[in-house]
Tab-separated table of C-alpha atoms and ligand atoms in Angstrom:
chain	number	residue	atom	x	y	z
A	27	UNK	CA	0.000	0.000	0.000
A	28	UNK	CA	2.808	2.352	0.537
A	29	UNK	CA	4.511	1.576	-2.887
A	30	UNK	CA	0.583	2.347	-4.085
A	31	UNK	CA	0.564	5.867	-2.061
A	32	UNK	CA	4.174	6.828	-3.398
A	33	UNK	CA	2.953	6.130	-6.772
A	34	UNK	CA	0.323	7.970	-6.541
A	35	UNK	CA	2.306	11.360	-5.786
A	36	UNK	CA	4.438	10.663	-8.445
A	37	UNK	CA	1.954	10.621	-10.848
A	38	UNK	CA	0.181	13.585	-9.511
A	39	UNK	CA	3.593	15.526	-10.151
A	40	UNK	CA	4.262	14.298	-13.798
A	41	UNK	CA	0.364	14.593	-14.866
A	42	UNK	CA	0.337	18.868	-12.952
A	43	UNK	CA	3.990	19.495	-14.590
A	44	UNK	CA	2.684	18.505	-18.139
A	45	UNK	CA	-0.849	20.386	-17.762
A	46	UNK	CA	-1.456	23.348	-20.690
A	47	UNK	CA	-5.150	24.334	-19.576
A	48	UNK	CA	-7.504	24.883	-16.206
A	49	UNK	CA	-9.872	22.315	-18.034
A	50	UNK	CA	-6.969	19.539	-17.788
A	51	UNK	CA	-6.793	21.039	-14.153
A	52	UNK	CA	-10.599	19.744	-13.886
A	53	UNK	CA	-9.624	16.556	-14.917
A	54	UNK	CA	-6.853	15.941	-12.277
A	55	UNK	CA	-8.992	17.518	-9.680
A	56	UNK	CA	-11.666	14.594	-10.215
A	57	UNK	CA	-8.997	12.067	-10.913
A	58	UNK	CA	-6.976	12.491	-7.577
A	59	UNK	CA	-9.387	14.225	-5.412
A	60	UNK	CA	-12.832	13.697	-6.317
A	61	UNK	CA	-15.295	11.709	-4.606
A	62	UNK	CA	-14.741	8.286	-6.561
A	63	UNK	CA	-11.131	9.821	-7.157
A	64	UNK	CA	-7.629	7.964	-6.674
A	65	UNK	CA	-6.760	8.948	-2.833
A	66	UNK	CA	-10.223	8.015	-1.586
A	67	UNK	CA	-10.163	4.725	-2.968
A	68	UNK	CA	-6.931	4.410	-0.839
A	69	UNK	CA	-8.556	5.556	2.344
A	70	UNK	CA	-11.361	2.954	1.030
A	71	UNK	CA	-8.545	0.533	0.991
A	72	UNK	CA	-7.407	1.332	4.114
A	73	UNK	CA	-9.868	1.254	6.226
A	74	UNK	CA	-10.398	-2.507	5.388
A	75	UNK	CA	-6.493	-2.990	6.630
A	76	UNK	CA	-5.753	-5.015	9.969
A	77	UNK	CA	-2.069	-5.182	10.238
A	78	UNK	CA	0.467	-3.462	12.729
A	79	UNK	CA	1.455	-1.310	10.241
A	80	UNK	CA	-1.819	0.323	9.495
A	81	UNK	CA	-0.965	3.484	11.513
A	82	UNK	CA	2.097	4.385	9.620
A	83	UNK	CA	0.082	3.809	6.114
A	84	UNK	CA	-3.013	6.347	7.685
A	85	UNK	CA	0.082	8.811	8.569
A	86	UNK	CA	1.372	8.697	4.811
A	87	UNK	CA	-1.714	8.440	3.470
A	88	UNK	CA	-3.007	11.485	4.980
A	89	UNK	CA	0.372	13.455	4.286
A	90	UNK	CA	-0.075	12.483	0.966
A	91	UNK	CA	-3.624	13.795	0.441
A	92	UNK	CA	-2.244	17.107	2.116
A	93	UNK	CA	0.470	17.364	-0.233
A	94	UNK	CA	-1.630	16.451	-3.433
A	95	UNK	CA	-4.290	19.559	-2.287
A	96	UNK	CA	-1.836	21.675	-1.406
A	97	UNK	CA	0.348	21.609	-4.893
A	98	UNK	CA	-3.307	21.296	-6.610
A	99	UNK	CA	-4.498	24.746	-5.088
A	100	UNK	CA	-0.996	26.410	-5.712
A	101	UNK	CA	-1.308	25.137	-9.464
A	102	UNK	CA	-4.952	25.757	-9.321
A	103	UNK	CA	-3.727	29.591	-8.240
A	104	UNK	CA	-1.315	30.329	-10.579
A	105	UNK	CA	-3.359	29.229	-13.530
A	106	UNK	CA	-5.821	31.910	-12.654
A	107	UNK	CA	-2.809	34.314	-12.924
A	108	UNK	CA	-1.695	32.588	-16.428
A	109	UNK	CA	1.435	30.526	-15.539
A	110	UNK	CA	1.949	27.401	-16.524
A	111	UNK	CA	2.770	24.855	-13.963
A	112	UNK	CA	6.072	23.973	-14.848
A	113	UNK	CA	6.660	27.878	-14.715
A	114	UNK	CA	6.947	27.637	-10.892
A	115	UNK	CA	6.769	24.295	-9.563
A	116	UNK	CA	10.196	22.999	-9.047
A	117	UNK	CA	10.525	19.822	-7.725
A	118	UNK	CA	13.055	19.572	-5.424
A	119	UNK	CA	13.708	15.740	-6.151
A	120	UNK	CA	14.723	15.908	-9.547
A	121	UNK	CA	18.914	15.461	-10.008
A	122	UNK	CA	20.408	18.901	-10.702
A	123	UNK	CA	21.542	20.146	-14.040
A	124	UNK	CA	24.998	19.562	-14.764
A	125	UNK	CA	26.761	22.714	-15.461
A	126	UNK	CA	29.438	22.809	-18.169
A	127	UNK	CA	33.309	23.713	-17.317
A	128	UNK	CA	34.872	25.955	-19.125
A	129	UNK	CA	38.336	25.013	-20.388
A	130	UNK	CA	41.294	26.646	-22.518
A	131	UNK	CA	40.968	26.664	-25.790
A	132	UNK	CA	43.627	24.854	-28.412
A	133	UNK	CA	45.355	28.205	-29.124
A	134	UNK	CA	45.811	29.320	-25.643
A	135	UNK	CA	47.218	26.320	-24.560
A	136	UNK	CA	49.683	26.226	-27.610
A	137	UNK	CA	50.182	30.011	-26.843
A	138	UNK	CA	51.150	28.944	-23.185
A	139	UNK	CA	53.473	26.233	-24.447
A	140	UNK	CA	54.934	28.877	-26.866
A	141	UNK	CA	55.409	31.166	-23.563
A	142	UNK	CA	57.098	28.788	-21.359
A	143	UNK	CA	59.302	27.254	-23.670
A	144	UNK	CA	60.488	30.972	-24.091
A	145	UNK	CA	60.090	31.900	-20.826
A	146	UNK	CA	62.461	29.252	-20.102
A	147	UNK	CA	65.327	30.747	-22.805
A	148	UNK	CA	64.860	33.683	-20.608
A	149	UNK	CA	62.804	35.940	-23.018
A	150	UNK	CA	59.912	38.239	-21.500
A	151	UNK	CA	56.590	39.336	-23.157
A	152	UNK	CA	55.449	41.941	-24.990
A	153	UNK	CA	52.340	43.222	-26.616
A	154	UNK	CA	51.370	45.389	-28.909
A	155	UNK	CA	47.679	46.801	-30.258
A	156	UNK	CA	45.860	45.115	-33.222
A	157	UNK	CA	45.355	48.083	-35.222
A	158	UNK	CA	48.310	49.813	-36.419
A	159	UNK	CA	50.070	52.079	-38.196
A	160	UNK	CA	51.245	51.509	-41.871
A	161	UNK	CA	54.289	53.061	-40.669
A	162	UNK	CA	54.925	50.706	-37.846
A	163	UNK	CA	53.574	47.313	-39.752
A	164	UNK	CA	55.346	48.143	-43.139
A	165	UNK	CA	57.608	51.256	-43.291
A	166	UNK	CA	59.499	50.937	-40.354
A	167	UNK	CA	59.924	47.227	-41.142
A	168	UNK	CA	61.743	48.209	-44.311
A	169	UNK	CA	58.739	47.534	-46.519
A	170	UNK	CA	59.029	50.891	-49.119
A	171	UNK	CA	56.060	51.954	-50.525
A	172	UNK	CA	55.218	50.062	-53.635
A	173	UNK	CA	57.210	47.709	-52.853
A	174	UNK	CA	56.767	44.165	-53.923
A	175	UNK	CA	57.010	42.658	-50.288
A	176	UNK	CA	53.914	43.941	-49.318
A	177	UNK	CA	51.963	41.985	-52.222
A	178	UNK	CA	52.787	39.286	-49.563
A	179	UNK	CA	50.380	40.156	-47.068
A	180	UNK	CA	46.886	41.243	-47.880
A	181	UNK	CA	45.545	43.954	-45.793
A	182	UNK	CA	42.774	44.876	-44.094
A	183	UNK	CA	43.045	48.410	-44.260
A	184	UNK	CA	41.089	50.732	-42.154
A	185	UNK	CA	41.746	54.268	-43.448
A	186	UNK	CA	45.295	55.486	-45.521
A	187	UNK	CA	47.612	55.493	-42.733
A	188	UNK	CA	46.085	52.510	-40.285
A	189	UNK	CA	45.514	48.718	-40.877
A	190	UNK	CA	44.639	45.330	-38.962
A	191	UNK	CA	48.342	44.243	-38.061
A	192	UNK	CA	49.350	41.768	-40.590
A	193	UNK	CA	51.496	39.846	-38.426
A	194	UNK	CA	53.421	41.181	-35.152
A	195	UNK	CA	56.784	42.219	-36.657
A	196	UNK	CA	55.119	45.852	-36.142
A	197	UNK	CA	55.521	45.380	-32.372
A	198	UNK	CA	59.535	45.086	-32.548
A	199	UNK	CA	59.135	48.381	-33.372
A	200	UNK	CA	57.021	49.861	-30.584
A	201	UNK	CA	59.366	47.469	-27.996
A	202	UNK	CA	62.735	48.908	-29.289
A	203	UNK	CA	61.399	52.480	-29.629
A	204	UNK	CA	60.083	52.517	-26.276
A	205	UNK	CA	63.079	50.317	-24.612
A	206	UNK	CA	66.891	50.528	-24.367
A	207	UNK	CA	69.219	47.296	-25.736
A	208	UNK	CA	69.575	45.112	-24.347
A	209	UNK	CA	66.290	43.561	-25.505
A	210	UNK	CA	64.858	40.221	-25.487
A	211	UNK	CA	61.358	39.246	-25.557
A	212	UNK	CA	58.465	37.644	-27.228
A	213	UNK	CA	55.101	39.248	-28.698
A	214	UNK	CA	52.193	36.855	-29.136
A	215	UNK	CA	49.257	38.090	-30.360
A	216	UNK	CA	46.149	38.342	-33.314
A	217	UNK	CA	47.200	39.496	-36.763
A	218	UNK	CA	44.507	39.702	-39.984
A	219	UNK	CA	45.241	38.998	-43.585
A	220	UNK	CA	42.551	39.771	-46.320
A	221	UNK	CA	42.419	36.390	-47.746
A	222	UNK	CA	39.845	34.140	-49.132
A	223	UNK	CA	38.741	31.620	-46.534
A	224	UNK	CA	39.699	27.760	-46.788
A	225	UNK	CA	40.943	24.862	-44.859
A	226	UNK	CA	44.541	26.542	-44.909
A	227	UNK	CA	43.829	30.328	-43.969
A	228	UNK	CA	41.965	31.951	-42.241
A	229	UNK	CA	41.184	35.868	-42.238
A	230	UNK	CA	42.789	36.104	-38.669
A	231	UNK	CA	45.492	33.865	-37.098
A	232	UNK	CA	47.875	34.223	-33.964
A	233	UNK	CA	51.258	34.945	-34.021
A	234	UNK	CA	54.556	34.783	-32.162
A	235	UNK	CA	57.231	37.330	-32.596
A	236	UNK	CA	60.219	36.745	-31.143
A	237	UNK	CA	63.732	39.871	-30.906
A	238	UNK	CA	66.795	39.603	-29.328
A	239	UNK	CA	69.066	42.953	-29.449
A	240	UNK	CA	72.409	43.353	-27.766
A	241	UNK	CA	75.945	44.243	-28.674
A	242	UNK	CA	77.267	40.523	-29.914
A	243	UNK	CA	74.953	38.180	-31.231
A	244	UNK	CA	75.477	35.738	-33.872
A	245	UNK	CA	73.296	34.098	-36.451
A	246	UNK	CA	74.333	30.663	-34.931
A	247	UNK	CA	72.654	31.813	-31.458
A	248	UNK	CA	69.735	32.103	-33.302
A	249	UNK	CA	70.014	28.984	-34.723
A	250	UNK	CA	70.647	27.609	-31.336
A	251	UNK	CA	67.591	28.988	-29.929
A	252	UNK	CA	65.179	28.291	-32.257
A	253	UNK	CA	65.920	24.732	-32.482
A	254	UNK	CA	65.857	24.263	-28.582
A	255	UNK	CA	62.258	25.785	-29.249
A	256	UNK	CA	61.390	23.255	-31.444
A	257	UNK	CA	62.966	20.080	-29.358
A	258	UNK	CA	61.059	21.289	-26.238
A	259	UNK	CA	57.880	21.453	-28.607
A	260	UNK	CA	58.297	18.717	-30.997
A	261	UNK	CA	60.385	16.094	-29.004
A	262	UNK	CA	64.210	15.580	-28.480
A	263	UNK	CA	64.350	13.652	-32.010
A	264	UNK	CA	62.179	16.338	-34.540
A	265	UNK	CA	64.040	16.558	-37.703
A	266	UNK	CA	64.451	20.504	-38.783
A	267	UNK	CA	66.192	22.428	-41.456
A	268	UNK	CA	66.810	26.023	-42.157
A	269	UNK	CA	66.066	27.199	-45.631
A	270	UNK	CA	67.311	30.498	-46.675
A	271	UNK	CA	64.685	32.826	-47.467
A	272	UNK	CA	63.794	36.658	-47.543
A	273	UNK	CA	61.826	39.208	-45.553
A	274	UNK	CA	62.431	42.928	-45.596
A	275	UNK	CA	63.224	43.472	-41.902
A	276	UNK	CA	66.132	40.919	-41.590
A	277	UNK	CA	69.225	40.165	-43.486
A	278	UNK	CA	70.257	37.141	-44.060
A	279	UNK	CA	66.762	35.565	-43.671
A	280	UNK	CA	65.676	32.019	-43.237
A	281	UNK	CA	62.857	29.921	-42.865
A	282	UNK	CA	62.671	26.713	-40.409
A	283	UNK	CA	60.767	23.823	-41.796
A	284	UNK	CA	60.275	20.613	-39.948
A	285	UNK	CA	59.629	16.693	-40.974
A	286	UNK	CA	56.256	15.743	-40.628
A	287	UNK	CA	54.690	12.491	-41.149
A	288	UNK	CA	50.978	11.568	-40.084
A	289	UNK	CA	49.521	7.923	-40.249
A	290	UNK	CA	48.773	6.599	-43.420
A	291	UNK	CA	50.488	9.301	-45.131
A	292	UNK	CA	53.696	10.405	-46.954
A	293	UNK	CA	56.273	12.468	-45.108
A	294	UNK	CA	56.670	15.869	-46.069
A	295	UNK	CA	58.794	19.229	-44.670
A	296	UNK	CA	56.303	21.973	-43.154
A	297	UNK	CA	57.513	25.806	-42.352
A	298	UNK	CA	56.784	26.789	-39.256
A	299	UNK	CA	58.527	30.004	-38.870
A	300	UNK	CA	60.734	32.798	-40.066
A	301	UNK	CA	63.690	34.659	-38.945
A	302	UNK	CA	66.878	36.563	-39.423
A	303	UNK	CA	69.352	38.903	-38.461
A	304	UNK	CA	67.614	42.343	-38.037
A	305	UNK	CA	68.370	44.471	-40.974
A	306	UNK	CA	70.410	47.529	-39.672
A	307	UNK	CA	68.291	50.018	-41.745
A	308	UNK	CA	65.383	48.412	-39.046
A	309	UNK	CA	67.327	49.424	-35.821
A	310	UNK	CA	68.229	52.803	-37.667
A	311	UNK	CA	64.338	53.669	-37.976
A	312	UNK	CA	64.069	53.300	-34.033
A	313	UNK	CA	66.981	55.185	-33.541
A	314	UNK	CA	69.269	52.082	-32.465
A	315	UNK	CA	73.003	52.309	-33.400
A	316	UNK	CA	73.215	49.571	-36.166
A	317	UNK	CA	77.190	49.697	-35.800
A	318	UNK	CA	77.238	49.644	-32.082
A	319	UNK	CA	74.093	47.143	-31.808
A	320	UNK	CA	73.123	43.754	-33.482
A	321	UNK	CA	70.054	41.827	-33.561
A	322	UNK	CA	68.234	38.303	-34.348
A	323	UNK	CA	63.843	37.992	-34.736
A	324	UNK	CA	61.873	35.379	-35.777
A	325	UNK	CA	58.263	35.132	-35.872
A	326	UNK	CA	55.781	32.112	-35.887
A	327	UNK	CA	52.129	30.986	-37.179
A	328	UNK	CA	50.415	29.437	-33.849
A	329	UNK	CA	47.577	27.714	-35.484
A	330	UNK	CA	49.576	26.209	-37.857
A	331	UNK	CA	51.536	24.738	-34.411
A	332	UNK	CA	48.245	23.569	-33.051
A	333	UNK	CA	46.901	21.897	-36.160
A	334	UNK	CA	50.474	20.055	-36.162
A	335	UNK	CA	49.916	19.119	-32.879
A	336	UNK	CA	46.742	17.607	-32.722
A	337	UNK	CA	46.498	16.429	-35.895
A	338	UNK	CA	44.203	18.889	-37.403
A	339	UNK	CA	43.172	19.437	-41.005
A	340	UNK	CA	41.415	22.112	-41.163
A	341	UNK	CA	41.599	25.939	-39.815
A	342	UNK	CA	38.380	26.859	-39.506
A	343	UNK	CA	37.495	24.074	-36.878
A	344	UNK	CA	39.553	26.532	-34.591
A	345	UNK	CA	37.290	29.561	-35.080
A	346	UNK	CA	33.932	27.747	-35.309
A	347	UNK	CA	33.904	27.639	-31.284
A	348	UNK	CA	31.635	24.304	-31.472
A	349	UNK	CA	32.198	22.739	-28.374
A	350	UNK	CA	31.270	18.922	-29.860
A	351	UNK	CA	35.043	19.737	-31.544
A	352	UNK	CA	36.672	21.240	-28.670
A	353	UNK	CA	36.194	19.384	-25.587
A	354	UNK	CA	37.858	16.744	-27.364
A	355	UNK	CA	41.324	18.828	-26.632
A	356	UNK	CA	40.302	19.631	-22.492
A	357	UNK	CA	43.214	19.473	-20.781
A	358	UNK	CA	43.641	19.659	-17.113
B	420	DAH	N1	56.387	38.658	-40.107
B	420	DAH	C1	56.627	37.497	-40.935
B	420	DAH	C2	55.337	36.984	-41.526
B	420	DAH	O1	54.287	37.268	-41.008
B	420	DAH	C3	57.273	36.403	-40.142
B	420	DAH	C4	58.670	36.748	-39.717
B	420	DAH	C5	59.745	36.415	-40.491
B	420	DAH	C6	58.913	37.437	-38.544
B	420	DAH	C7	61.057	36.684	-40.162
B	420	DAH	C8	60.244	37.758	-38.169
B	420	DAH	C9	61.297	37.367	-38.996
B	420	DAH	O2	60.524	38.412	-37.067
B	420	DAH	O3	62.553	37.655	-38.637
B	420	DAH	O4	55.352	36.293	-42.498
């Protein structure tokens, strides 16, 4: 009889929670609490009981009926007012909702490797703002006006003289025009390049900047450094090369490619960054004594890190933001 009484209020709360009109409200009236209605068939029932346990069932039985007219008249009540049932009624028995946890996305947490790697070579951090100058993302960078190099980047230009950054070489400028040599730091950030959209680029990406100034550096220290950078990212054994290359703002330039081979597929060499020795008419434009000063930069793509990482294929799965794709990368 008591499985029978706890049924009972169940069903009452499933049939009041799913109600959409008072004449439904009629109908459950009549069902549980009407004269040849549910609960008094139960006190029916149990009056014919004889056992010991016949004055706990009359206890529950009568809390029962007090509970069913007491959630019937607030129901009843609120209908009058036009809520619905389920507006209001919580029931406090029902598991709770699970809330989701947040957690960082794929860039940041390449961004963070990025960081302490660096960190670790004992570079700081530096930022810069995402719209610039012409003068600081091309000019100052040794990029002439009309000049072919700039054909490499398409830009997002906002008036004449100011543009979305097209990658965060700009910000070696504002760092060694607002500090003294010796300098060494990294500056991560968001740079935009007017490009149609595909599985390869996208119209904004992150990037890494790295500049080391001081009065005797070598071309080999850069060497040295980046490929500690790419050990403590890629593992002890990643196979590298440096392929000479050209960018305006350093001279001699290189790029560093790396080996990479996925499952099922053929081996191939991927860049993953540029650098150089700064080009002296670059220190000259921030008012840095080229003959008394020397410097190395290099700069890096971090989704193109990521998607190397995790074995991504395509670019856009990192800007979509839909979390079925990335709480598959949650790390703790
Ligand atoms: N700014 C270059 C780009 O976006 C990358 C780069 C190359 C940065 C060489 C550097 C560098 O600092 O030395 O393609």
């Amino acid at each position: 009889m008591l499985e029978q009484i706890k049924k009972t209020l169940t069903d009452f709360d499933t049939e009041i929670l799913e109600l959409n009109s008072s004449d439904e409200l009629e109908t459950i009236r009549i069902k549980y609490l009407g004269r040849k209605g549910i609960l008094s068939q139960l006190f029916d029932d149990f009056r014919k009981l004889t056992g010991n346990d016949k004055p706990i069932i009359g206890k529950t039985l009568n809390q029962a009926k007090i509970d069913i007219t007491n959630k019937f008249n607030q129901v009843f009540e609120k209908f009058k007012s036009g809520t619905k049932a389920s507006d209001f009624y919580i029931d406090l028995s029902l598991p709770g909702r699970k809330s989701l946890v947040g957690s960082k996305h794929i860039i940041t947490q390449t961004l963070d490797e990025v960081k302490n790697i660096f960190k670790g070579l004992g570079f700081s951090i530096y930022e810069g703002p995402e719209l610039e100058s012409d003068y600081n993302n091309f000019e100052a960078l040794n990029f002439p006006d009309d000049h072919p190099a700039r054909d490499m980047q398409d830009t997002f230009f906002v008036s004449e003289k100011f543009l979305m950054r097209t990658h965060t070489s700009p910000v070696q400028i504002r760092l060694m025009k607002e500090k003294k040599p010796p300098l060494r730091a990294i500056m991560p950030g968001k740079v935009y390049r007017n490009e149609a959209l595909s599985a390869k680029s996208y119209c904004l990406f992150h990037q890494v900047e790295g500049l080391l100034v001081d009065t005797d550096v070598t071309f080999a220290e850069l060497k040295g450094t980046l490929v500690s950078f790419a050990q403590q990212l890629y593992g002890k054994d990643v196979k590298y090369r440096f392929r000479a290359s050209f960018f305006p703002f350093t001279e001699p330039s290189a790029e560093v490619d790396i080996w990479w081979e996925q499952q099922g597929k053929e081996g191939r060499w991927l860049e993953i960054l540029g650098c150089g020795m700064v080009d002296p008419n670059v220190l000259l434009n921030v008012g840095i004594d080229p003959e008394k000063y020397i410097g190395y930069a290099f700069g890096m793509g971090v989704e193109r890190m990521a998607l190397l990482k995790y074995g991504i294929d395509d670019i856009r799965l990192l800007f979509d933001n839909d979390i079925r794709f990335l709480k598959q990368f949650i790390s703790v």
